[in-house]
Coordinates of C-alpha atoms and ligand atoms in Angstrom, one line a residue:
M1 CA -7.1 14.5 -15.4
D2 CA -3.9 16.2 -14.1
K3 CA -0.7 15.2 -15.9
L4 CA 3.0 15.4 -14.9
R5 CA 5.5 17.0 -17.3
I6 CA 9.0 15.8 -16.7
T7 CA 12.3 16.8 -18.4
G8 CA 14.8 14.1 -17.7
G9 CA 18.6 13.9 -17.3
R10 CA 19.3 15.5 -14.0
A11 CA 21.0 13.7 -11.1
L12 CA 18.8 14.2 -8.0
E13 CA 20.5 15.6 -5.0
G14 CA 19.4 16.4 -1.4
A15 CA 17.2 15.2 1.4
V16 CA 13.5 14.2 1.4
R17 CA 11.2 13.5 4.4
I18 CA 9.2 10.4 3.9
S19 CA 5.5 10.6 4.6
G20 CA 3.4 8.2 6.8
S21 CA 2.5 4.9 5.3
K22 CA -0.8 4.5 3.3
N23 CA -0.9 0.8 3.9
A24 CA -0.3 1.2 7.6
A25 CA -2.8 4.1 8.0
L26 CA -5.8 2.4 6.4
P27 CA -6.1 -0.6 8.8
V28 CA -5.7 1.7 11.8
M29 CA -8.4 3.9 10.5
A30 CA -10.7 0.9 10.2
A31 CA -9.8 -0.1 13.8
T32 CA -11.3 3.1 15.1
L33 CA -14.7 1.6 14.5
L34 CA -14.1 -1.0 17.2
A35 CA -14.0 1.5 20.0
P36 CA -16.7 4.3 20.3
G37 CA -14.6 7.4 21.1
V38 CA -12.3 10.1 19.8
H39 CA -9.2 8.7 18.1
R40 CA -6.1 10.7 17.2
L41 CA -3.8 9.4 14.4
R42 CA -0.6 11.5 13.7
N43 CA 1.6 11.4 10.6
V44 CA -1.3 10.2 8.3
P45 CA -0.4 10.9 4.7
R46 CA -2.8 13.3 2.8
L47 CA -3.7 11.0 -0.1
R48 CA -6.7 10.2 -2.2
D49 CA -6.9 6.8 -0.5
T50 CA -6.8 8.1 3.1
Q51 CA -9.4 10.7 2.1
T52 CA -11.6 8.0 0.5
F53 CA -11.4 5.9 3.7
A54 CA -12.2 9.0 5.8
R55 CA -15.3 9.4 3.5
V56 CA -16.3 5.8 4.2
L57 CA -16.1 6.4 7.9
E58 CA -18.2 9.6 7.6
L59 CA -20.8 7.7 5.7
L60 CA -21.0 5.3 8.6
G61 CA -21.6 8.2 10.9
A62 CA -18.1 9.0 12.2
K63 CA -16.8 12.6 12.5
V64 CA -13.5 12.9 10.7
A65 CA -11.1 15.9 10.6
F66 CA -7.7 16.3 9.1
E67 CA -5.4 19.0 10.5
G68 CA -2.2 18.8 8.5
N69 CA -1.2 15.1 9.0
L70 CA -3.2 14.8 12.2
L71 CA -6.4 12.8 11.7
T72 CA -9.1 12.9 14.4
I73 CA -11.8 10.3 14.1
D74 CA -14.9 10.4 16.5
T75 CA -16.7 7.1 16.2
Q76 CA -19.2 7.6 19.0
G77 CA -21.9 8.5 16.5
V78 CA -21.4 5.6 14.1
N79 CA -25.0 4.5 13.2
S80 CA -24.8 2.9 9.7
V81 CA -23.3 -0.4 8.7
E82 CA -23.3 0.2 4.9
A83 CA -20.1 0.8 2.8
P84 CA -21.4 1.7 -0.7
Y85 CA -20.1 0.4 -4.1
E86 CA -19.3 4.0 -5.2
L87 CA -16.5 4.2 -2.6
V88 CA -15.4 0.6 -2.3
K89 CA -14.9 0.4 -6.1
T90 CA -12.4 3.2 -5.9
M91 CA -10.4 1.6 -3.1
R92 CA -10.4 -2.1 -2.2
A93 CA -9.1 -1.5 1.3
S94 CA -12.6 -0.1 2.2
I95 CA -13.4 -3.7 2.8
Y96 CA -11.5 -3.3 6.1
V97 CA -14.7 -1.9 7.7
L98 CA -16.5 -5.3 7.4
A99 CA -15.1 -7.0 10.5
P100 CA -15.3 -4.0 12.8
L101 CA -18.9 -3.4 11.8
L102 CA -19.7 -7.1 12.4
A103 CA -17.8 -7.0 15.7
R104 CA -19.5 -3.8 17.0
F105 CA -23.0 -4.1 15.6
G106 CA -23.4 -7.8 14.6
R107 CA -24.3 -6.7 11.1
A108 CA -22.8 -5.1 8.0
R109 CA -23.5 -4.4 4.3
V110 CA -20.2 -3.8 2.5
S111 CA -19.8 -3.8 -1.3
L112 CA -17.6 -6.4 -2.7
P113 CA -14.6 -4.8 -4.3
G114 CA -14.7 -4.7 -8.1
G115 CA -12.0 -5.6 -10.6
C116 CA -8.5 -4.2 -10.5
A117 CA -6.3 -2.8 -13.3
W118 CA -4.1 -5.8 -13.2
G119 CA -6.4 -8.7 -12.8
P120 CA -8.2 -10.8 -10.2
R121 CA -7.8 -9.8 -6.5
P122 CA -10.3 -12.0 -4.7
V123 CA -11.4 -11.6 -1.0
N124 CA -12.3 -15.3 -0.5
L125 CA -9.8 -15.6 2.4
H126 CA -11.4 -12.6 4.2
L127 CA -14.9 -14.2 3.8
A128 CA -13.9 -17.8 4.6
G129 CA -12.0 -16.6 7.7
L130 CA -15.0 -14.6 9.0
Q131 CA -17.3 -17.5 8.3
S132 CA -15.2 -19.8 10.4
M133 CA -15.6 -17.3 13.2
G134 CA -19.4 -17.8 12.9
A135 CA -20.3 -14.9 10.6
A136 CA -23.1 -16.1 8.3
L137 CA -22.3 -13.9 5.2
E138 CA -24.4 -13.7 2.0
I139 CA -23.5 -12.0 -1.2
E140 CA -26.6 -10.0 -2.3
H141 CA -26.6 -7.6 -5.3
G142 CA -22.8 -7.2 -5.1
Y143 CA -22.8 -6.6 -1.4
I144 CA -21.4 -8.8 1.4
V145 CA -24.2 -8.9 4.0
G146 CA -24.0 -10.1 7.5
R147 CA -27.0 -10.2 10.0
D148 CA -27.2 -11.2 13.7
V149 CA -23.5 -12.1 13.8
R150 CA -21.7 -13.0 17.0
L151 CA -18.0 -13.5 16.2
K152 CA -16.5 -16.4 18.1
G153 CA -12.8 -17.4 18.3
A154 CA -11.5 -20.0 15.7
T155 CA -8.4 -21.3 14.2
V156 CA -7.8 -19.9 10.7
G157 CA -5.0 -21.1 8.4
F158 CA -4.5 -19.0 5.3
D159 CA -3.7 -20.8 2.0
V160 CA -1.6 -17.9 0.8
V161 CA -0.1 -15.1 2.8
S162 CA -2.5 -12.2 2.6
V163 CA -2.0 -8.8 4.2
G164 CA -5.7 -7.9 3.8
A165 CA -7.1 -11.1 5.1
T166 CA -4.8 -11.1 8.1
V167 CA -5.8 -7.5 8.9
Q168 CA -9.5 -8.4 8.5
L169 CA -9.3 -11.4 10.9
M170 CA -7.3 -9.4 13.5
L171 CA -10.0 -6.7 13.5
A172 CA -12.6 -9.5 13.9
A173 CA -10.9 -11.4 16.6
V174 CA -9.9 -8.7 19.2
L175 CA -13.6 -8.3 20.4
A176 CA -14.7 -11.9 19.6
E177 CA -15.8 -14.4 22.2
G178 CA -12.9 -16.7 23.0
S179 CA -9.5 -17.0 21.3
T180 CA -8.5 -17.0 17.6
V181 CA -5.4 -18.4 16.1
L182 CA -4.2 -17.1 12.7
E183 CA -1.7 -19.4 10.9
N184 CA 0.4 -18.4 7.9
A185 CA -0.4 -14.8 8.7
A186 CA 1.2 -11.9 6.9
I187 CA 4.0 -10.1 8.8
E188 CA 4.2 -6.9 6.8
P189 CA 5.0 -3.9 9.1
D190 CA 1.4 -2.7 8.5
V191 CA 0.1 -5.8 10.1
T192 CA 2.5 -5.9 13.1
V193 CA 1.9 -2.2 13.8
L194 CA -1.9 -2.6 13.7
G195 CA -1.4 -5.4 16.3
E196 CA 0.7 -3.0 18.4
V197 CA -1.9 -0.3 18.2
L198 CA -4.7 -2.7 19.2
V199 CA -2.7 -4.0 22.1
A200 CA -2.1 -0.4 23.3
C201 CA -5.9 0.0 23.2
G202 CA -6.4 -3.1 25.4
A203 CA -6.4 -6.0 23.0
R204 CA -4.6 -9.2 23.8
I205 CA -2.5 -10.5 20.9
E206 CA 0.5 -12.9 21.0
G207 CA 3.0 -13.7 18.3
L208 CA 3.1 -10.3 16.6
G209 CA 5.8 -10.3 13.9
T210 CA 5.4 -14.1 13.4
R211 CA 3.2 -16.1 11.1
R212 CA 1.2 -17.5 14.0
L213 CA -1.0 -15.0 15.9
E214 CA -3.0 -15.8 19.0
I215 CA -5.8 -13.3 19.8
H216 CA -7.8 -13.5 23.0
G217 CA -11.1 -11.6 22.6
V218 CA -11.7 -8.8 25.2
S219 CA -15.0 -7.0 25.9
A220 CA -13.9 -3.4 25.0
L221 CA -11.1 -1.3 23.6
R222 CA -9.9 2.2 24.4
P223 CA -9.6 4.9 21.7
I224 CA -6.4 5.0 19.6
E225 CA -3.6 7.6 20.0
T226 CA -0.8 6.7 17.7
S227 CA 1.6 7.9 15.0
I228 CA 1.6 6.2 11.6
I229 CA 4.9 4.5 10.6
P230 CA 6.9 5.9 7.6
D231 CA 6.0 4.6 4.1
R232 CA 8.5 2.0 3.2
I233 CA 7.4 1.9 -0.5
E234 CA 7.6 5.6 -0.9
A235 CA 11.1 5.4 0.7
A236 CA 12.2 2.6 -1.7
T237 CA 10.7 4.6 -4.6
F238 CA 13.0 7.6 -3.8
A239 CA 15.9 5.2 -3.4
A240 CA 15.2 3.9 -6.9
A241 CA 15.1 7.5 -8.2
A242 CA 18.7 7.9 -7.0
A243 CA 19.6 4.7 -8.9
M244 CA 17.8 5.9 -12.1
T245 CA 19.5 9.4 -12.1
G246 CA 22.9 8.7 -10.7
G247 CA 21.9 11.0 -7.8
R248 CA 22.5 11.2 -4.0
I249 CA 19.4 11.2 -1.9
R250 CA 19.0 11.2 1.9
L251 CA 15.7 9.6 3.0
E252 CA 14.7 11.1 6.3
G253 CA 12.2 9.9 8.9
V254 CA 12.3 6.2 7.8
R255 CA 12.5 2.8 9.3
P256 CA 15.4 1.3 7.2
E257 CA 14.6 -2.3 8.3
H258 CA 11.2 -2.0 6.7
F259 CA 12.6 -1.6 3.1
E260 CA 15.8 -3.6 3.5
A261 CA 15.0 -6.0 0.7
S262 CA 14.7 -3.1 -1.8
L263 CA 17.9 -1.5 -0.5
R264 CA 19.8 -4.8 -0.9
K265 CA 18.6 -5.1 -4.5
L266 CA 19.6 -1.5 -5.3
E267 CA 23.1 -2.2 -3.8
E268 CA 23.3 -5.2 -6.1
A269 CA 22.5 -2.7 -8.9
G270 CA 25.5 -0.6 -7.9
C271 CA 24.0 1.9 -5.4
V272 CA 26.0 2.9 -2.3
V273 CA 23.7 2.8 0.7
E274 CA 24.4 4.2 4.2
R275 CA 21.8 3.1 6.8
G276 CA 21.3 5.2 9.9
A277 CA 18.8 4.9 12.7
D278 CA 16.0 6.8 11.0
A279 CA 17.7 8.0 7.8
V280 CA 19.2 6.3 4.7
A281 CA 21.6 7.9 2.2
V282 CA 21.5 6.4 -1.3
A283 CA 24.0 7.2 -4.0
G284 CA 23.2 5.9 -7.5
P285 CA 25.9 4.5 -9.9
A286 CA 26.8 6.1 -13.2
R287 CA 24.7 3.3 -14.7
P288 CA 22.9 0.5 -12.8
R289 CA 24.0 -3.1 -13.1
P290 CA 21.4 -5.7 -14.1
V291 CA 19.7 -7.6 -11.2
N292 CA 17.3 -10.5 -10.9
V293 CA 14.3 -10.1 -8.7
V294 CA 11.5 -12.4 -7.4
T295 CA 8.7 -10.7 -5.4
Q296 CA 7.7 -12.3 -2.1
P297 CA 5.6 -11.5 0.9
Y298 CA 7.5 -9.4 3.6
P299 CA 10.4 -9.5 4.4
G300 CA 11.0 -10.5 0.8
F301 CA 11.1 -8.1 -2.2
P302 CA 7.8 -6.3 -2.3
T303 CA 5.5 -6.5 -5.3
D304 CA 4.8 -2.8 -4.7
M305 CA 8.4 -2.1 -5.9
Q306 CA 8.3 -4.4 -8.9
A307 CA 7.3 -1.7 -11.4
Q308 CA 9.9 0.7 -10.1
M309 CA 12.6 -1.9 -10.2
I310 CA 11.7 -2.7 -13.9
A311 CA 12.3 1.0 -14.6
V312 CA 15.8 0.8 -13.0
C313 CA 16.6 -2.3 -14.9
A314 CA 15.4 -0.7 -18.2
V315 CA 18.6 1.4 -18.2
A316 CA 21.0 -1.2 -16.7
S317 CA 24.2 -2.4 -18.3
G318 CA 22.8 -5.9 -19.2
T319 CA 19.7 -8.1 -18.9
S320 CA 17.6 -8.5 -15.7
V321 CA 14.8 -11.0 -15.0
I322 CA 12.0 -9.8 -12.8
E323 CA 9.3 -12.3 -11.6
D324 CA 6.1 -11.3 -9.7
T325 CA 4.9 -14.2 -7.6
I326 CA 2.2 -12.2 -5.8
Y327 CA 0.3 -10.7 -8.8
L328 CA 1.0 -12.7 -11.9
D329 CA -0.2 -10.0 -14.3
R330 CA 0.8 -6.8 -12.6
F331 CA 2.7 -5.5 -15.7
T332 CA 0.5 -2.8 -17.2
H333 CA 3.5 -0.4 -17.0
V334 CA 5.6 -2.5 -19.4
Q335 CA 4.0 -1.3 -22.6
E336 CA 4.3 2.3 -21.5
L337 CA 8.0 1.8 -20.7
V338 CA 8.5 0.2 -24.1
R339 CA 7.0 3.4 -25.6
M340 CA 9.9 5.2 -23.9
G341 CA 12.4 2.9 -25.7
A342 CA 12.8 0.1 -23.1
H343 CA 13.4 -3.5 -24.2
I344 CA 11.2 -5.7 -22.1
E345 CA 9.8 -9.1 -23.0
L346 CA 7.0 -10.5 -20.9
K347 CA 6.7 -14.2 -20.4
G348 CA 3.7 -14.9 -18.1
N349 CA 4.6 -13.3 -14.8
V350 CA 8.3 -12.8 -15.7
A351 CA 9.7 -9.7 -17.4
V352 CA 13.0 -10.0 -19.2
V353 CA 14.5 -6.5 -19.3
A354 CA 17.5 -5.8 -21.7
G355 CA 18.9 -2.5 -20.4
V356 CA 19.3 0.3 -22.9
E357 CA 21.8 3.2 -22.7
R358 CA 19.1 5.8 -22.5
L359 CA 15.3 6.0 -22.5
S360 CA 13.6 8.7 -24.6
G361 CA 10.8 11.0 -23.3
A362 CA 7.3 10.2 -24.5
Q363 CA 3.6 10.7 -23.6
V364 CA 2.6 7.8 -21.4
M365 CA -0.4 6.8 -19.4
A366 CA -0.5 5.7 -15.7
T367 CA -2.7 2.6 -15.1
D368 CA -2.3 2.1 -11.4
L369 CA -0.4 3.5 -8.4
R370 CA 3.0 1.7 -8.6
A371 CA 2.9 1.6 -12.4
S372 CA 2.7 5.4 -12.4
A373 CA 5.7 5.7 -10.1
S374 CA 7.7 3.6 -12.5
L375 CA 6.8 6.0 -15.4
V376 CA 7.8 9.0 -13.3
L377 CA 11.2 7.3 -12.6
A378 CA 11.7 6.6 -16.3
G379 CA 10.8 10.2 -17.1
L380 CA 13.5 11.4 -14.7
A381 CA 16.2 9.4 -16.5
A382 CA 14.9 9.8 -20.1
E383 CA 16.2 12.1 -22.8
G384 CA 13.8 15.0 -23.4
E385 CA 10.3 15.4 -22.1
T386 CA 7.9 12.9 -20.7
V387 CA 4.2 13.6 -20.0
V388 CA 2.5 11.1 -17.6
D389 CA -1.2 11.1 -18.0
R390 CA -3.9 10.0 -15.4
I391 CA -1.8 10.8 -12.4
Y392 CA -4.8 10.4 -10.1
H393 CA -3.4 6.9 -9.7
L394 CA -0.2 8.5 -8.3
D395 CA -2.2 10.7 -5.9
R396 CA -3.6 7.6 -4.3
G397 CA -0.4 6.7 -2.7
Y398 CA 2.3 9.4 -3.0
E399 CA 2.0 12.7 -1.0
A400 CA 3.2 15.8 -3.0
L401 CA 5.5 13.6 -5.1
E402 CA 6.3 16.3 -7.7
K403 CA 7.1 18.9 -4.9
K404 CA 9.4 16.4 -3.2
L405 CA 11.2 15.5 -6.5
G406 CA 11.3 19.2 -7.5
A407 CA 13.1 20.0 -4.2
L408 CA 15.7 17.3 -5.2
G409 CA 16.4 19.1 -8.5
A410 CA 14.0 17.3 -10.8
R411 CA 12.4 19.3 -13.6
I412 CA 8.9 18.2 -13.0
E413 CA 5.5 20.1 -13.0
R414 CA 1.9 19.2 -12.6
V415 CA -0.3 20.2 -15.5
K416 CA -3.8 20.8 -14.4
Ligands
EPZ501 C1 -1.9 -5.3 0.2 O1 -3.0 -5.6 -0.7 C2 -1.4 -3.9 -0.2 N1 -2.6 -3.0 -0.1 C3 -1.0 -3.9 -1.7 O2 -0.4 -2.7 -2.0 C4 0.1 -5.0 -1.8 O3 0.4 -5.1 -3.2 C5 -0.4 -6.3 -1.3 O4 -0.8 -6.2 0.0 C6 0.8 -7.4 -1.3 O5 1.8 -6.9 -0.6 C7 -2.8 -2.4 1.1 O6 -2.1 -2.7 2.1 C8 -4.0 -1.5 1.2 P1 -2.9 -9.5 -0.2 P2 -3.9 -6.9 -0.3 O7 -4.2 -9.9 0.3 O8 -4.2 -6.9 1.1 C9 -4.2 -13.3 -2.9 C10 -0.2 -0.6 -3.1 O9 0.4 -0.5 -4.2 N2 -5.5 -13.3 -2.1 O10 -1.7 -9.6 0.6 O11 -5.1 -6.8 -1.2 C11 -4.1 -12.1 -3.8 O12 -4.8 -12.3 -5.0 C12 -1.1 -1.8 -3.0 O13 -0.1 0.1 -2.2 C13 -6.4 -14.3 -2.3 O14 -6.2 -15.2 -3.1 O15 -3.0 -8.1 -0.9 C14 -2.6 -12.0 -4.0 O16 -2.2 -12.8 -5.0 C15 -1.5 -2.5 -4.2 N3 -7.6 -14.2 -1.6 C16 -2.1 -12.5 -2.6 O17 -3.1 -13.2 -2.0 C17 -7.8 -13.2 -0.7 O18 -8.9 -13.2 0.0 C18 -1.6 -11.3 -1.7 O19 -2.7 -10.4 -1.6 C19 -6.9 -12.3 -0.5 C20 -5.7 -12.3 -1.2

């Protein structure tokens, strides 16, 4: 139960290199199951979640080795089709192994993901999509079980835009018999990049970057050799740190277009943003201005920045209204921010944030990945000391966060 101890009140200054993206790495790691061979993934962030996924692959029989941020995955020896509850319960994205196992072996036994800190996160779209591709799936003792499955092309229209279900069906369709059409697909960079990686391995996919994907099944794929894109949520989180502390931060090794919606909102709050080809400089104002935010699927404002944006608005010079349309009850960070002196009123999936001059340091508890990031941001701006407990949540998605913040001048340390 490591904690972070933060003494606030310093304007952050300097440059930070952004790590590879967790949410782009996980689908590509799953895709390695589709092609027996040795796969090489560069720029993979060393996180709890990528290590958990590596563990799932090892349990299936793959050989996995991390060398710095280079991940080598040998899937020739994969001989099991079971992803156990113990691992899936710690990371929902483990469900990404379902389609590749069905595609490669015609069978799978994958635990249904459990609950989540902030409410229901069903996988009905994953299962319905696979079933329309001919996968007879049963739920047995908490496991999704498929036997003698031969995936066939189909047209699948998603009721809601889902990153996970789009990834799942792409992984199912690339080796399926015939063609598959995905309508109302997600177009998050993680999805488009997965498609580009699969095409580089021999898959036939049309419409990448649009909400209509056409995937023509092929008989085999080549092993993957790729570099994972930079993490747009980590980049936007550091941009928010500049806004919170009135600092100047240069984000290096980024794809600015991938977090444009967050940058635009931070500009509205008074930040000065200079966009380069693979770097962005963000200068925070003396005090942020209030902004209104509605989260949307990409390219809209990401729900994964909602908590961090509430922290910025907690010290703004007025009242902000922040609505989360993706996860209606993803607000477990609000009570912790209120403990630090924030004025936030929750009305269903809308947070009304009346900015205060200054937050005050306190002991707070992280409840999920992005909630913990918002508490760290609040601690950087607060008066006095903040202790953030349960930072194993943070370690799921931020690589060496306290080291990176320390290098920018933050007074922050990990307490083991
Ligand atoms: C991905 O989760 C990300 N995770 C999440 O980031 C992110 O919050 C989310 O997309 C939305 O952007 C990864 O990429 C590993 P969805 P995912 O399927 O795929 C509903 C982080 O902080 N839905 O796009 O699980 C669902 O309830 C994590 O890094 C169904 O109803 O999200 C939600 O309201 C947290 N049925 C909406 O769709 C389904 O079968 C979008 O969910 C699937 C989803």
